[in-house]
Coordinates of N, CA and C in Angstrom, one line a residue:
M1 N 40.2 -24.7 -32.7 CA 40.9 -26.1 -32.6 C 41.3 -26.6 -33.7
A2 N 40.6 -26.7 -34.8 CA 40.8 -27.5 -36.0 C 42.3 -27.5 -36.4
P3 N 43.0 -26.2 -36.4 CA 44.1 -26.1 -37.1 C 44.9 -27.0 -36.1
L4 N 44.7 -26.9 -34.7 CA 45.5 -27.9 -33.9 C 45.4 -29.2 -34.0
T5 N 44.1 -29.7 -34.1 CA 43.9 -31.0 -34.2 C 44.4 -31.8 -35.5
D6 N 44.6 -30.9 -36.7 CA 45.1 -31.0 -37.8 C 46.7 -31.2 -37.7
C7 N 47.1 -30.8 -37.0 CA 48.7 -30.9 -36.7 C 49.1 -32.5 -36.3
M8 N 48.0 -33.3 -35.9 CA 48.3 -34.5 -35.3 C 47.8 -35.7 -36.1
K9 N 47.5 -35.2 -37.4 CA 46.9 -36.3 -38.6 C 47.8 -36.9 -39.1
H10 N 47.4 -38.1 -39.2 CA 48.4 -39.3 -39.8 C 49.6 -39.7 -39.1
N11 N 49.5 -39.6 -37.8 CA 50.8 -40.0 -36.9 C 51.7 -39.0 -37.0
I12 N 51.6 -38.0 -37.8 CA 52.9 -37.0 -37.9 C 52.5 -35.8 -37.4
F13 N 53.4 -35.1 -36.3 CA 53.0 -33.9 -35.7 C 53.8 -32.6 -36.6
K14 N 53.0 -31.8 -37.0 CA 53.6 -30.7 -38.0 C 53.0 -29.3 -37.3
W15 N 53.6 -28.4 -36.8 CA 53.3 -27.3 -36.3 C 53.2 -26.2 -37.3
T16 N 52.2 -25.7 -37.6 CA 52.0 -24.7 -38.7 C 51.9 -23.3 -38.2
E17 N 51.9 -22.3 -39.0 CA 51.5 -20.8 -38.7 C 50.2 -20.6 -38.3
T18 N 49.4 -21.4 -39.1 CA 47.9 -21.4 -38.6 C 47.5 -22.0 -37.4
A19 N 48.4 -23.0 -36.9 CA 48.0 -23.7 -35.7 C 48.6 -22.7 -34.5
E20 N 49.7 -22.1 -34.9 CA 50.2 -21.1 -33.9 C 49.3 -20.1 -33.7
K21 N 48.7 -19.6 -34.8 CA 47.6 -18.4 -34.4 C 46.2 -19.0 -33.7
S22 N 45.6 -20.2 -33.9 CA 44.9 -20.8 -33.3 C 45.3 -20.9 -31.9
F23 N 46.3 -21.4 -31.4 CA 46.7 -21.5 -30.3 C 46.6 -20.4 -29.4
Q24 N 47.3 -19.3 -30.1 CA 47.3 -17.8 -29.4 C 45.8 -17.3 -29.1
A25 N 45.0 -17.8 -30.2 CA 43.5 -17.3 -30.0 C 42.9 -18.1 -28.9
I26 N 43.0 -19.3 -28.6 CA 42.5 -20.2 -27.7 C 43.1 -19.7 -26.3
K27 N 44.3 -19.4 -26.4 CA 44.9 -19.0 -25.0 C 44.2 -17.7 -24.4
K28 N 44.2 -16.9 -25.5 CA 43.5 -15.5 -25.1 C 42.0 -15.7 -24.7
A29 N 41.1 -16.4 -25.3 CA 39.8 -16.8 -25.0 C 39.7 -17.5 -23.7
M30 N 40.7 -18.3 -23.5 CA 40.5 -19.0 -22.1 C 41.1 -18.2 -20.9
T31 N 41.8 -17.3 -21.1 CA 42.1 -16.1 -20.1 C 41.1 -15.2 -19.8
E32 N 40.2 -14.9 -21.1 CA 39.1 -13.9 -21.0 C 37.6 -14.8 -21.0
A33 N 37.5 -15.9 -20.5 CA 36.3 -16.7 -20.7 C 35.4 -16.2 -19.8
P34 N 34.1 -16.2 -19.9 CA 33.1 -16.0 -19.1 C 32.9 -16.9 -17.8
L35 N 32.6 -16.6 -16.6 CA 32.5 -17.4 -15.5 C 31.2 -18.3 -15.9
L36 N 31.4 -19.7 -15.4 CA 30.4 -20.7 -15.7 C 29.5 -20.5 -14.2
I37 N 28.4 -20.8 -14.4 CA 27.5 -20.8 -13.1 C 27.2 -22.1 -13.0
L38 N 26.9 -22.6 -11.5 CA 26.6 -23.9 -11.3 C 24.9 -24.0 -11.6
P39 N 24.7 -25.1 -12.2 CA 23.1 -25.4 -12.6 C 22.3 -25.2 -11.4
D40 N 21.0 -24.7 -11.5 CA 19.9 -24.5 -10.7 C 18.8 -25.3 -11.3
Y41 N 18.8 -26.5 -10.9 CA 17.6 -27.3 -11.1 C 16.2 -26.9 -11.1
Q42 N 16.0 -26.0 -10.4 CA 14.7 -25.3 -10.3 C 14.4 -24.3 -11.6
K43 N 15.4 -24.1 -12.3 CA 15.2 -23.0 -13.5 C 15.4 -23.8 -14.6
V44 N 14.8 -23.6 -16.0 CA 14.8 -23.7 -17.1 C 16.2 -23.7 -18.0
F45 N 16.4 -24.7 -18.3 CA 17.7 -24.7 -18.9 C 17.6 -24.4 -20.4
E46 N 18.6 -23.8 -21.0 CA 18.6 -23.3 -22.6 C 19.7 -24.0 -23.0
V47 N 19.5 -24.4 -24.5 CA 20.8 -25.1 -25.1 C 20.6 -24.3 -26.6
D48 N 21.8 -23.7 -27.0 CA 21.9 -22.9 -28.1 C 22.9 -23.7 -29.0
C49 N 22.5 -24.0 -30.0 CA 23.5 -24.9 -31.0 C 23.7 -24.4 -32.2
D50 N 24.9 -24.5 -32.8 CA 25.0 -23.9 -34.0 C 26.4 -24.7 -34.6
A51 N 26.2 -24.8 -36.2 CA 27.2 -25.5 -36.7 C 27.8 -24.8 -38.0
S52 N 28.9 -25.1 -38.3 CA 29.5 -24.8 -39.7 C 30.0 -26.1 -40.4
K53 N 30.8 -25.7 -41.4 CA 31.1 -27.1 -42.2 C 32.4 -27.6 -41.7
V54 N 33.1 -27.2 -40.5 CA 34.2 -27.7 -40.0 C 33.8 -28.1 -38.4
G55 N 32.8 -27.7 -37.9 CA 32.6 -28.1 -36.4 C 31.2 -27.7 -35.9
I56 N 30.9 -28.1 -34.7 CA 29.8 -27.7 -34.1 C 30.3 -26.9 -32.8
G57 N 29.1 -26.2 -32.3 CA 29.3 -25.8 -30.9 C 28.0 -25.7 -30.4
A58 N 27.7 -25.6 -29.1 CA 26.7 -25.3 -28.2 C 26.9 -24.7 -26.7
V59 N 26.1 -23.9 -26.3 CA 26.1 -23.4 -25.1 C 25.0 -23.9 -24.2
L60 N 25.1 -24.5 -22.9 CA 24.1 -24.7 -22.1 C 24.0 -23.5 -20.9
S61 N 23.0 -22.9 -20.7 CA 22.7 -21.8 -20.1 C 21.4 -21.6 -19.5
Q62 N 21.4 -20.8 -18.5 CA 20.2 -20.7 -17.5 C 20.2 -19.0 -17.2
E63 N 19.0 -18.5 -17.6 CA 18.8 -17.0 -17.6 C 20.0 -16.3 -18.2
G64 N 20.5 -16.8 -19.4 CA 21.2 -16.0 -20.2 C 22.9 -16.3 -19.7
R65 N 23.1 -17.2 -18.7 CA 24.5 -17.1 -18.3 C 24.8 -18.6 -18.5
P66 N 26.2 -18.9 -18.7 CA 26.4 -20.1 -19.3 C 26.7 -21.1 -18.1
V67 N 26.3 -22.3 -18.4 CA 26.7 -23.3 -17.3 C 27.7 -24.3 -18.0
A68 N 27.7 -24.6 -19.4 CA 28.7 -25.3 -19.9 C 28.6 -25.1 -21.4
F69 N 29.8 -25.3 -22.0 CA 30.2 -25.1 -23.5 C 30.7 -26.4 -24.0
F70 N 30.4 -26.6 -25.3 CA 30.6 -27.8 -25.8 C 31.0 -27.5 -27.4
S71 N 31.9 -28.1 -28.1 CA 32.3 -28.3 -29.4 C 32.9 -29.3 -29.8
E72 N 32.9 -29.7 -31.0 CA 33.5 -30.8 -31.7 C 33.7 -30.3 -33.2
K73 N 34.9 -30.8 -33.7 CA 35.4 -30.7 -34.9 C 34.8 -31.9 -35.8
L74 N 34.4 -31.8 -36.9 CA 33.4 -32.6 -37.9 C 34.8 -33.5 -38.5
N75 N 34.6 -34.7 -38.5 CA 35.5 -35.3 -39.4 C 35.2 -35.3 -40.8
D76 N 36.1 -35.8 -41.7 CA 36.2 -35.5 -43.2 C 35.0 -35.8 -43.7
T77 N 34.3 -37.0 -43.4 CA 33.1 -37.3 -43.9 C 31.9 -36.7 -43.7
M78 N 31.7 -36.1 -42.2 CA 30.8 -35.3 -42.1 C 30.8 -34.0 -42.6
Q79 N 32.2 -33.6 -43.1 CA 32.1 -32.2 -43.5 C 31.5 -32.1 -44.8
H80 N 31.2 -33.2 -45.5 CA 30.4 -33.1 -46.5 C 29.0 -33.3 -46.7
Y81 N 28.5 -33.5 -45.2 CA 27.0 -33.7 -45.3 C 26.3 -32.3 -45.5
S82 N 25.3 -32.4 -45.6 CA 24.3 -31.0 -46.0 C 24.1 -30.3 -44.6
T83 N 23.9 -29.2 -45.0 CA 23.7 -28.0 -43.8 C 22.6 -28.6 -42.8
Y84 N 21.8 -29.1 -43.4 CA 20.5 -29.7 -42.6 C 21.2 -30.8 -41.7
D85 N 21.9 -31.6 -42.3 CA 22.4 -32.9 -41.6 C 23.2 -32.4 -40.3
I86 N 24.1 -31.4 -40.6 CA 25.1 -30.8 -39.9 C 24.4 -30.3 -38.6
E87 N 23.5 -29.3 -38.9 CA 22.6 -28.6 -37.9 C 22.0 -29.7 -36.9
F88 N 21.5 -30.7 -37.4 CA 20.6 -31.7 -36.7 C 21.9 -32.5 -35.9
Y89 N 22.7 -32.7 -36.4 CA 23.6 -33.4 -35.8 C 24.2 -32.6 -34.6
A90 N 24.4 -31.3 -34.8 CA 24.7 -30.4 -33.5 C 23.6 -30.4 -32.6
I91 N 22.4 -30.5 -32.8 CA 21.5 -30.5 -31.9 C 21.6 -31.9 -31.0
M92 N 21.6 -33.0 -31.9 CA 21.7 -34.3 -31.3 C 22.8 -34.4 -30.3
R93 N 23.7 -34.1 -30.7 CA 25.2 -34.2 -30.0 C 25.2 -33.3 -28.7
S94 N 24.5 -32.0 -28.7 CA 24.6 -31.2 -27.5 C 23.7 -31.7 -26.7
L95 N 22.5 -32.3 -27.1 CA 21.6 -33.0 -26.1 C 22.1 -34.2 -25.5
R96 N 22.9 -35.1 -26.2 CA 23.5 -35.9 -25.6 C 24.5 -35.9 -24.6
Q97 N 25.4 -34.6 -25.0 CA 26.5 -34.2 -24.2 C 25.7 -33.7 -22.7
W98 N 24.7 -33.4 -22.9 CA 24.0 -32.6 -21.2 C 23.0 -33.3 -21.1
R99 N 22.8 -34.7 -21.3 CA 21.7 -35.5 -21.0 C 21.3 -35.4 -19.6
Q100 N 22.4 -35.5 -18.9 CA 22.2 -35.4 -17.3 C 21.6 -34.2 -16.8
Y101 N 21.7 -33.0 -17.4 CA 20.9 -31.9 -17.0 C 19.7 -31.8 -17.5
L102 N 19.6 -32.5 -18.6 CA 18.1 -32.2 -19.6 C 16.8 -33.1 -19.2
I103 N 17.4 -34.5 -19.1 CA 16.4 -35.6 -19.1 C 15.4 -35.1 -17.9
Y104 N 14.2 -35.5 -18.3 CA 13.0 -35.4 -17.6 C 13.0 -33.9 -17.1
R105 N 13.5 -32.9 -17.7 CA 13.3 -31.5 -17.3 C 12.8 -30.6 -18.7
E106 N 12.1 -29.5 -18.4 CA 11.8 -28.7 -19.4 C 13.1 -27.9 -19.7
F107 N 13.3 -27.7 -21.0 CA 14.5 -26.9 -21.6 C 14.1 -26.3 -23.0
I108 N 14.7 -25.2 -23.1 CA 14.6 -24.4 -24.4 C 15.8 -24.8 -25.5
L109 N 15.6 -25.0 -26.7 CA 16.4 -25.5 -27.6 C 16.3 -24.3 -28.8
Y110 N 17.5 -23.7 -29.0 CA 17.9 -22.7 -30.0 C 18.6 -23.2 -31.0
S111 N 18.2 -22.9 -32.3 CA 18.9 -23.1 -33.6 C 18.6 -22.2 -34.7
D112 N 19.7 -21.8 -35.3 CA 19.3 -20.9 -36.6 C 18.9 -21.5 -37.5
H113 N 18.6 -22.8 -37.7 CA 18.3 -23.4 -39.0 C 17.0 -23.7 -38.9
E114 N 16.1 -22.9 -39.7 CA 14.7 -22.8 -39.6 C 14.0 -24.1 -40.1
A115 N 14.8 -24.8 -41.0 CA 14.1 -25.9 -41.8 C 13.9 -27.0 -40.6
L116 N 14.7 -27.1 -39.5 CA 14.5 -28.1 -38.6 C 13.3 -28.0 -37.6
R117 N 12.8 -26.9 -37.9 CA 11.4 -26.7 -37.0 C 10.5 -27.7 -37.6
F118 N 10.3 -28.1 -38.6 CA 9.3 -28.8 -39.3 C 9.9 -30.4 -39.3
I119 N 10.6 -30.7 -38.6 CA 11.0 -32.2 -38.6 C 10.0 -33.0 -38.1
N120 N 9.1 -32.7 -37.3 CA 8.0 -33.6 -36.9 C 6.9 -33.8 -37.9
G121 N 6.9 -32.6 -38.8 CA 5.7 -32.7 -39.8 C 6.2 -33.6 -41.4
Q122 N 7.5 -34.1 -41.3 CA 7.9 -34.7 -42.4 C 7.4 -36.1 -42.4
H123 N 6.9 -36.4 -43.6 CA 6.3 -37.8 -43.5 C 7.3 -38.9 -43.9
K124 N 8.4 -38.5 -44.8 CA 9.2 -39.4 -45.0 C 10.8 -38.9 -44.4
L125 N 11.5 -39.7 -43.6 CA 12.6 -39.7 -43.1 C 13.7 -40.5 -43.5
N126 N 15.0 -40.1 -43.8 CA 16.1 -41.2 -44.0 C 16.3 -41.7 -42.4
R127 N 17.1 -42.8 -42.6 CA 17.4 -43.7 -41.4 C 18.0 -42.7 -40.3
R128 N 19.2 -42.0 -40.7 CA 19.8 -41.2 -39.6 C 18.5 -40.2 -39.0
H129 N 17.8 -39.4 -39.6 CA 16.8 -38.7 -39.2 C 15.9 -39.0 -38.4
A130 N 15.2 -40.3 -38.8 CA 14.5 -41.4 -38.1 C 15.0 -41.6 -36.7
R131 N 16.3 -42.1 -36.7 CA 16.8 -42.5 -35.5 C 16.7 -41.2 -34.4
W132 N 17.5 -40.2 -35.0 CA 17.2 -38.9 -34.3 C 16.1 -38.5 -33.9
V133 N 15.0 -38.5 -34.5 CA 13.7 -38.1 -34.1 C 13.3 -39.1 -33.0
E134 N 13.2 -40.3 -33.1 CA 13.1 -41.3 -32.4 C 13.8 -41.0 -30.9
E135 N 15.0 -40.8 -31.0 CA 15.9 -40.4 -29.8 C 15.2 -39.1 -29.0
L136 N 14.9 -38.1 -29.9 CA 14.2 -37.0 -29.2 C 13.0 -37.2 -28.6

């Protein structure tokens, strides 16, 4: 999606070869997308988050079957954040996105960023991390 959103920067629309390839890939993915299931509030939800230098993504699922997908392109400022910050942001953004499913319920959170496992053991946090830990 990033090449498509880049076409609309600065109030100028410019279609590029990269945007065309991205558009075709999205069309293909949407026609072959897995079926979403309806949430079952008697079962445990699973949130699987990941991040890259250009965006974040997550899947809300139950018993390995997708309930919802979420992705977001990072703005220019966020693309310069550390990997730790971007991975933490991916978690927070996903939990906010699916708050209505997860609040007051047990759920499992998956992230491939090992350092985040120790966030509660840190004695000093910057303001952003402190806000996010408090929100959790």
